């Protein structure tokens, strides 16, 4: 039986760049998840009889909401639901499943790199038929609907067993529990030279991959150890846990410190990597060198032709605005298009669908290509392994050669997390009000050449996205960017991006924070960060 349940709207269900994210107790409020899921369905048209993919990163409350979503999908008229066994589907694997099975869309339950647990973070986002995050016209409609919703539909049915693959029926809707790994692993075999990587491992090459007790564990275990022959034990923390083992599943130098220290040791493995809660971010560390996400994007773009899936070259490269300009120099040398977008993977979707670009990346450790419509942590690791196997050089040597060819972009991101929202918004508003007065002014010997509030004009659908970040550009190529993040769940996160271009190879070995010291001081001077936030230092430096 299908029930129509009366409900009262919530005022705070506005999706951010990656869906709706709140603390678990918020989602556990009466009808909170149901309201948002129904608002998604009410904002869509033409899905009767179509397929919906459902999965998540295994975090706390994942399994409960999956059962709700299955019953609501059935009640609202979807013909088929595909759900990952155990409720597991990494975000890139969900994107692939949507594309491979020609689904109408998908619901992904994740809060990405944020912590999990009874009082930690949870999230729901909707992906469209191309496998990518819903564009703003849909998320805006979902938010508008959520503010006035008064009923939702749900099947009055028993929970299905999502731990065993098989087919069930809920109110005429076919619900199929699928292996979450197989389709994705097969796609990776099509893109990369598994034989070359397998031979590299057989020759003694050592890799360590930290899955951070998150969703990539089963994928990395199957691909790296079972299919590629990496030694057993190469994949660490491979069991997805509801609380990620009590750790923060964010692959950066703070939360993956043990991996970093292991890679800097005298007896370090040849290559180290990690991925985050839902499997869309990556951390790349060669023996003796951390590769910044911005550099990683540029190096992968310059070497992608070494992998079978990209042997014909790239159509173009896209990066988020805060990401360093390293990839721009690669695009220029290759003679291909370079696109600068707002932060948020959804902005790459139109460019990928129109074949304007092949590879995309964000400084927040997200890299991906046209194989899916999400960033993909394990994909980046496998492309790196493919490059290493073909070039037969160390990651350190490859990075140094890249800098020698293209110049080095010294780059760092300073995050001030859980800042008082009013203070953070006030800081940005004050900067925005002073933009017209900044050009021509000198700070610490650097002259402001341009200052603006970045706006993106989509070349495919002509949509415009404004207020995407404050940019301060200096003569000589240095740059500071200020923006508020939409991926947290409490307070505001102020992100400050600092970049300096250095073409001189003799100056490529300076410690990053030292190389950027004057710009870091200038950022505080211009934005009055310490006084406005009450913070003496960033929460995280990447």
XYZ file of C-alpha atoms in Angstrom:
542
model
C 0.000 0.000 0.000
C 1.165 3.513 -0.804
C 0.680 6.052 1.970
C 0.403 9.802 1.579
C 1.746 11.322 4.789
C 1.042 14.870 5.948
C 4.146 16.832 6.884
C 5.405 20.263 7.849
C 8.201 21.960 5.855
C 11.641 22.778 7.228
C 13.244 26.094 6.308
C 16.862 24.918 6.164
C 16.910 22.383 3.326
C 18.924 24.431 0.845
C 21.404 22.172 -1.000
C 25.028 23.306 -1.173
C 27.530 22.517 -3.914
C 27.206 18.807 -3.084
C 23.661 18.325 -1.868
C 22.094 18.795 1.563
C 24.475 18.239 4.478
C 23.566 18.434 8.129
C 24.369 16.687 11.392
C 22.769 13.266 11.859
C 20.370 14.484 14.617
C 19.008 17.051 12.165
C 18.233 14.343 9.601
C 16.677 12.239 12.365
C 13.997 14.867 12.995
C 10.493 13.759 12.088
C 10.080 13.604 8.293
C 13.285 15.579 7.677
C 14.813 13.099 5.221
C 11.402 12.244 3.778
C 10.645 15.914 3.097
C 13.892 16.422 1.226
C 13.609 13.240 -0.833
C 10.008 14.068 -1.766
C 11.097 17.603 -2.687
C 13.621 16.054 -5.095
C 10.968 13.872 -6.731
C 8.493 16.762 -6.890
C 11.119 18.821 -8.759
C 11.601 16.198 -11.479
C 9.481 15.249 -14.475
C 9.233 12.181 -16.669
C 10.636 9.532 -14.341
C 7.589 7.221 -14.231
C 8.789 3.701 -14.934
C 12.419 4.818 -15.067
C 15.445 3.573 -13.083
C 16.855 5.224 -9.951
C 20.277 4.375 -8.486
C 20.655 4.561 -4.686
C 23.818 4.148 -2.633
C 26.101 5.811 -0.153
C 29.440 5.837 1.605
C 28.427 3.585 4.508
C 28.381 6.317 7.118
C 26.089 6.317 10.151
C 22.369 6.584 9.206
C 23.122 5.465 5.632
C 21.205 2.195 5.874
C 18.096 3.729 7.435
C 17.744 6.436 4.789
C 18.344 3.949 1.980
C 15.261 1.996 3.101
C 13.250 5.220 3.195
C 14.484 6.239 -0.272
C 13.632 2.827 -1.758
C 10.071 2.950 -0.432
C 9.570 6.555 -1.539
C 10.955 5.845 -5.023
C 8.449 3.008 -5.361
C 5.580 5.152 -4.098
C 6.448 7.937 -6.522
C 6.447 5.698 -9.585
C 10.003 4.696 -10.436
C 10.007 1.394 -12.309
C 13.331 0.096 -11.021
C 15.740 0.860 -8.190
C 19.380 -0.265 -8.208
C 21.013 -0.213 -4.779
C 24.600 -1.099 -3.884
C 25.016 -4.189 -1.694
C 25.254 -3.117 1.925
C 24.103 0.332 0.846
C 27.589 0.917 -0.532
C 28.312 2.878 -3.711
C 31.200 5.303 -3.968
C 30.182 8.585 -5.535
C 32.104 7.901 -8.795
C 30.754 4.327 -8.879
C 27.217 5.691 -8.480
C 27.856 8.067 -11.369
C 29.076 5.149 -13.463
C 26.052 3.036 -12.505
C 23.682 5.822 -13.560
C 25.425 6.093 -16.935
C 25.916 2.371 -17.602
C 22.356 1.383 -16.713
C 20.842 4.474 -18.374
C 19.124 5.444 -15.143
C 17.000 8.559 -14.820
C 19.176 9.662 -11.911
C 20.472 8.684 -8.521
C 20.347 9.501 -4.826
C 23.746 9.460 -3.136
C 23.914 9.440 0.648
C 27.165 11.010 1.783
C 28.765 13.966 3.484
C 31.962 13.356 1.538
C 35.120 13.985 3.567
C 33.290 15.029 6.746
C 33.205 12.808 9.879
C 30.548 10.152 10.446
C 28.769 8.927 13.566
C 25.627 9.499 15.661
C 26.373 13.202 16.182
C 28.438 13.772 13.043
C 27.619 14.513 9.423
C 25.172 13.106 6.887
C 24.095 14.179 3.435
C 21.726 13.540 0.550
C 22.310 14.642 -3.015
C 20.632 13.993 -6.332
C 22.533 13.192 -9.530
C 20.937 13.534 -12.950
C 20.930 11.144 -15.908
C 24.400 12.055 -17.138
C 25.721 10.818 -13.787
C 26.621 14.267 -12.514
C 25.358 16.393 -9.611
C 22.084 18.180 -10.191
C 22.570 21.659 -11.675
C 21.454 24.765 -9.842
C 18.111 24.965 -11.660
C 17.176 21.635 -10.061
C 18.663 22.276 -6.612
C 16.955 25.675 -6.532
C 13.652 23.988 -7.383
C 14.218 21.383 -4.656
C 14.826 24.096 -2.076
C 11.754 26.037 -3.183
C 9.621 22.912 -2.934
C 11.038 21.992 0.486
C 9.784 25.276 1.924
C 6.130 24.534 1.093
C 5.897 20.732 1.053
C 2.882 19.384 2.918
C 2.792 15.667 2.007
C 5.114 12.876 0.940
C 4.465 9.432 -0.557
C 5.966 6.226 0.834
C 5.279 2.527 0.371
C 3.999 0.772 3.470
C 6.366 -2.154 3.006
C 8.923 -4.127 4.952
C 12.615 -3.251 4.673
C 14.447 -5.246 2.026
C 17.674 -7.160 2.678
C 20.339 -4.960 1.120
C 23.196 -7.216 2.234
C 22.550 -9.938 -0.343
C 22.483 -9.398 -4.098
C 19.085 -10.157 -5.578
C 15.783 -8.766 -6.805
C 12.772 -7.652 -4.780
C 9.451 -5.996 -5.575
C 8.049 -3.010 -3.697
C 4.613 -1.797 -4.854
C 5.349 -2.854 -8.427
C 8.854 -1.378 -8.441
C 11.720 -3.801 -9.068
C 14.493 -3.292 -6.490
C 17.806 -4.925 -7.419
C 20.731 -5.159 -5.005
C 23.896 -5.034 -7.108
C 27.596 -5.674 -6.515
C 28.928 -2.147 -5.902
C 32.440 -2.805 -7.269
C 32.225 -4.895 -10.462
C 30.930 -2.276 -12.931
C 33.447 0.292 -11.714
C 36.399 -2.119 -11.783
C 35.539 -3.114 -15.359
C 35.503 0.544 -16.391
C 38.961 1.082 -14.887
C 40.276 -1.911 -16.857
C 39.086 -0.241 -20.057
C 40.823 3.049 -19.262
C 44.214 1.959 -17.940
C 47.073 -0.324 -18.941
C 46.528 -2.962 -16.269
C 49.211 -5.190 -17.813
C 51.870 -2.494 -17.423
C 50.815 -1.726 -13.836
C 50.702 -5.441 -13.022
C 54.246 -5.863 -14.366
C 55.429 -2.891 -12.289
C 54.053 -4.479 -9.122
C 55.564 -7.835 -10.065
C 58.934 -6.082 -10.346
C 58.809 -5.053 -6.697
C 57.129 -1.639 -6.888
C 55.516 -0.897 -3.532
C 52.273 1.014 -3.084
C 50.270 1.892 0.001
C 46.660 3.069 -0.253
C 44.792 4.311 2.829
C 41.048 3.885 2.333
C 40.465 5.672 5.657
C 37.804 3.117 6.756
C 35.608 4.627 4.063
C 33.900 3.614 0.855
C 36.932 3.160 -1.439
C 38.228 0.216 0.582
C 36.351 -2.534 -1.306
C 37.183 -0.920 -4.663
C 40.890 -0.495 -3.920
C 41.153 -4.002 -2.459
C 39.602 -5.552 -5.562
C 41.483 -3.466 -8.132
C 44.920 -2.914 -6.579
C 45.402 -6.241 -4.809
C 43.144 -8.725 -6.600
C 43.306 -7.512 -10.207
C 46.677 -5.735 -10.335
C 48.627 -7.942 -7.962
C 49.800 -5.386 -5.416
C 50.997 -7.244 -2.300
C 48.279 -8.171 0.197
C 48.170 -5.474 2.842
C 48.862 -2.656 0.386
C 45.338 -1.330 1.000
C 44.955 -0.078 4.571
C 41.717 0.530 6.505
C 39.702 -1.100 3.730
C 36.529 -1.909 5.700
C 33.942 0.898 5.454
C 32.800 1.796 8.978
C 29.815 3.971 10.017
C 32.118 6.293 11.960
C 35.184 5.806 9.730
C 36.945 4.245 12.700
C 36.573 7.464 14.663
C 38.749 9.283 12.170
C 38.142 12.208 9.829
C 38.018 10.707 6.290
C 39.628 13.687 4.600
C 42.779 12.783 2.623
C 44.963 15.733 3.522
C 48.236 16.158 5.373
C 46.465 16.578 8.704
C 44.120 13.594 8.671
C 46.409 11.308 6.648
C 49.520 12.316 8.560
C 50.657 8.735 9.192
C 50.679 8.069 5.448
C 52.664 11.234 4.805
C 55.249 10.353 7.436
C 55.582 6.829 6.041
C 56.195 8.265 2.563
C 58.904 10.623 3.862
C 60.825 7.835 5.639
C 64.081 6.358 4.320
C 62.382 3.016 3.661
C 59.228 4.556 2.155
C 57.126 2.688 -0.407
C 57.393 3.937 -3.990
C 53.935 5.498 -4.050
C 51.311 6.435 -1.484
C 47.699 7.497 -1.895
C 44.414 7.885 -0.035
C 40.777 8.664 -0.728
C 37.970 10.200 1.307
C 34.601 9.251 2.770
C 32.706 8.812 -0.498
C 35.664 8.077 -2.770
C 35.755 11.188 -4.917
C 38.892 12.853 -3.528
C 42.509 11.767 -3.643
C 45.819 12.313 -1.898
C 48.978 11.640 -3.915
C 52.374 11.243 -2.238
C 55.463 9.929 -3.980
C 58.465 8.767 -2.030
C 59.813 12.009 -0.593
C 57.226 14.348 -2.157
C 53.643 15.419 -1.547
C 51.987 16.281 -4.855
C 49.503 19.126 -4.497
C 46.100 18.522 -6.102
C 46.720 21.442 -8.470
C 50.066 19.984 -9.585
C 48.546 16.523 -9.809
C 45.857 17.778 -12.208
C 48.493 19.422 -14.411
C 50.829 16.407 -14.395
C 48.024 13.945 -15.151
C 46.802 16.140 -18.007
C 50.336 16.336 -19.453
C 50.757 12.543 -19.253
C 47.229 11.217 -19.821
C 48.089 10.072 -23.347
C 50.150 7.270 -21.772
C 46.921 5.526 -20.673
C 44.868 3.630 -23.302
C 41.661 5.479 -22.476
C 43.281 8.837 -23.288
C 45.754 7.813 -26.012
C 44.069 10.052 -28.584
C 44.726 13.145 -26.467
C 42.538 15.547 -24.545
C 39.832 17.815 -25.918
C 40.427 20.320 -23.132
C 41.041 20.833 -19.412
C 38.827 22.463 -16.799
C 39.666 23.580 -13.278
C 37.819 25.330 -10.514
C 38.705 29.000 -10.121
C 40.606 28.588 -6.812
C 42.779 25.809 -8.301
C 46.264 26.944 -9.302
C 47.095 27.915 -12.871
C 49.477 24.962 -13.339
C 47.057 23.157 -15.671
C 46.643 26.314 -17.761
C 50.253 26.043 -18.913
C 49.746 22.417 -19.924
C 46.656 23.328 -21.945
C 48.559 26.131 -23.645
C 51.411 23.804 -24.645
C 48.987 21.128 -25.878
C 46.995 23.718 -27.813
C 43.691 22.744 -26.208
C 40.935 24.643 -24.417
C 41.233 25.679 -20.769
C 38.106 26.451 -18.743
C 37.889 28.116 -15.330
C 34.691 27.348 -13.414
C 33.237 27.962 -9.958
C 33.926 25.406 -7.234
C 31.581 22.434 -7.475
C 31.864 19.448 -9.794
C 28.437 20.145 -11.271
C 29.958 23.040 -13.244
C 32.127 20.616 -15.224
C 29.156 18.554 -16.408
C 28.144 20.707 -19.380
C 31.749 20.971 -20.568
C 32.212 17.196 -20.359
C 28.895 16.441 -22.075
C 29.775 18.851 -24.896
C 33.257 17.267 -25.224
C 34.903 20.601 -24.538
C 37.094 18.986 -21.890
C 38.390 15.511 -21.031
C 40.046 16.053 -17.637
C 38.897 18.267 -14.765
C 40.184 19.064 -11.327
C 39.781 21.042 -8.138
C 42.357 22.106 -5.597
C 40.284 20.353 -2.932
C 41.796 17.035 -4.021
C 39.222 16.217 -6.674
C 40.306 15.037 -10.108
C 38.357 13.219 -12.788
C 37.611 12.827 -16.469
C 34.848 12.172 -18.951
C 34.534 8.516 -17.828
C 31.963 9.602 -15.200
C 30.485 12.922 -14.130
C 31.999 13.063 -10.653
C 35.530 13.491 -9.410
C 37.109 10.121 -8.796
C 39.791 9.415 -6.201
C 40.748 5.890 -7.240
C 40.748 6.873 -10.929
C 43.423 9.505 -10.180
C 45.505 6.937 -8.294
C 45.273 4.473 -11.178
C 46.227 7.107 -13.758
C 49.265 7.977 -11.655
C 50.200 4.291 -11.489
C 49.756 4.010 -15.259
C 52.081 6.992 -15.813
C 54.664 5.586 -13.389
C 54.526 2.163 -15.057
C 55.052 3.557 -18.561
C 57.651 6.230 -17.756
C 59.553 3.996 -15.324
C 60.531 7.037 -13.269
C 59.767 7.977 -9.679
C 56.950 10.344 -8.765
C 59.568 12.779 -7.457
C 61.430 12.812 -10.782
C 58.220 13.225 -12.765
C 57.156 16.206 -10.642
C 60.563 17.891 -10.896
C 60.662 17.432 -14.656
C 57.188 18.902 -14.918
C 58.249 22.000 -12.961
C 61.349 22.385 -15.117
C 59.183 22.311 -18.243
C 56.211 24.388 -17.136
C 57.414 26.337 -14.089
C 56.249 25.806 -10.507
C 53.074 27.221 -9.000
C 53.704 27.522 -5.263
C 50.256 27.078 -3.840
C 48.514 26.600 -0.503
C 45.013 26.688 0.917
C 44.364 27.958 4.441
C 41.055 26.817 5.944
C 39.436 28.534 8.905
C 36.772 26.014 9.913
C 33.556 26.573 11.864
C 33.996 30.332 11.927
C 31.013 32.313 13.181
C 28.800 32.646 10.101
C 28.102 36.345 10.634
C 31.809 37.105 10.988
C 32.705 35.111 7.876
C 29.969 36.699 5.789
C 30.979 40.130 7.075
C 34.581 39.550 5.989
C 33.506 38.643 2.456
C 30.995 41.503 2.260
C 33.653 44.002 3.300
C 36.091 42.674 0.686
C 33.383 42.834 -1.960
C 32.656 46.464 -1.085
C 36.338 47.405 -1.483
C 37.070 45.617 -4.771
C 36.929 48.729 -6.932
C 39.489 50.498 -4.732
C 42.132 47.744 -4.617
C 43.678 47.851 -8.136
C 46.837 49.957 -8.112
C 47.402 49.610 -4.367
C 50.640 48.049 -3.122
C 50.906 45.535 -0.290
C 54.287 44.220 0.822
C 55.895 45.261 -2.418
C 53.217 43.606 -4.594
C 50.830 45.728 -6.638
C 47.222 44.704 -7.141
C 46.548 44.414 -10.849
C 42.931 43.258 -10.687
C 40.319 42.509 -8.020
C 36.909 40.997 -8.687
C 34.101 38.772 -7.474
C 34.348 35.809 -9.832
C 31.321 35.148 -12.028
C 31.033 32.214 -14.430
C 29.249 32.375 -17.769
C 28.606 28.799 -18.870
C 29.577 28.537 -22.565
C 27.140 25.665 -23.130
C 23.829 26.694 -21.566
C 24.640 30.415 -21.086
C 23.758 30.267 -17.395
C 25.491 32.713 -15.062
C 26.823 31.941 -11.576
C 27.839 35.005 -9.584
C 29.632 35.656 -6.282
C 31.879 32.596 -6.602
C 34.910 33.980 -4.785
C 36.908 37.153 -4.260
C 40.052 37.271 -6.413
C 43.007 39.561 -5.763
C 45.477 39.336 -8.673
C 48.927 40.903 -8.427
C 51.340 42.010 -11.117
C 53.729 39.155 -11.874
C 51.202 36.349 -11.504
C 50.665 36.042 -7.748
C 47.103 35.603 -6.547
C 44.960 35.435 -3.400
C 41.408 34.079 -3.424
C 38.849 34.265 -0.610
C 35.664 32.198 -0.552
C 33.232 30.575 1.852
C 32.780 26.826 1.506
C 29.407 25.169 1.124
C 30.574 21.659 2.113
C 30.562 21.956 5.902
C 27.656 21.351 8.251
C 28.181 23.870 11.064
C 29.379 27.461 11.108
C 31.222 28.667 8.019
C 34.541 27.644 6.524
C 36.628 30.508 5.187
C 39.057 29.290 2.548
C 42.027 31.442 1.562
C 44.022 30.364 -1.502
C 47.540 31.707 -2.021
C 49.542 31.235 -5.223
C 52.881 32.347 -6.645
C 54.280 31.340 -10.051
C 58.013 30.628 -10.150
C 59.633 29.914 -13.561
C 63.212 29.766 -12.215
C 64.265 26.126 -11.629
C 66.854 27.326 -9.120
C 63.966 28.459 -6.917
C 61.848 25.280 -7.094
C 63.009 23.807 -3.782
C 61.763 26.465 -1.355
C 59.409 25.239 1.363
C 55.911 26.206 0.257
C 54.820 28.288 3.255
C 58.159 30.108 3.136
C 57.763 30.830 -0.567
C 54.287 32.213 0.131
C 55.050 34.018 3.410
C 54.660 37.546 2.053
C 51.366 36.686 0.336
C 50.034 35.032 3.506
C 50.741 38.236 5.419
C 49.127 40.314 2.673
C 45.985 38.151 2.791
C 45.582 38.902 6.494
C 46.272 42.593 5.911
C 43.696 42.917 3.136
C 40.937 40.855 4.740
C 41.697 41.459 8.449
C 41.330 37.712 9.008
C 42.621 37.490 12.571
C 40.504 40.313 13.901
C 37.318 39.243 12.127
C 37.533 35.497 12.814
C 39.293 35.577 16.156
C 41.715 32.960 14.827
C 45.493 33.280 15.085
C 46.069 30.505 12.536
C 44.153 28.378 10.044
C 42.493 25.141 11.183
C 44.039 23.283 8.254
C 46.826 24.166 5.831
C 46.901 22.184 2.596
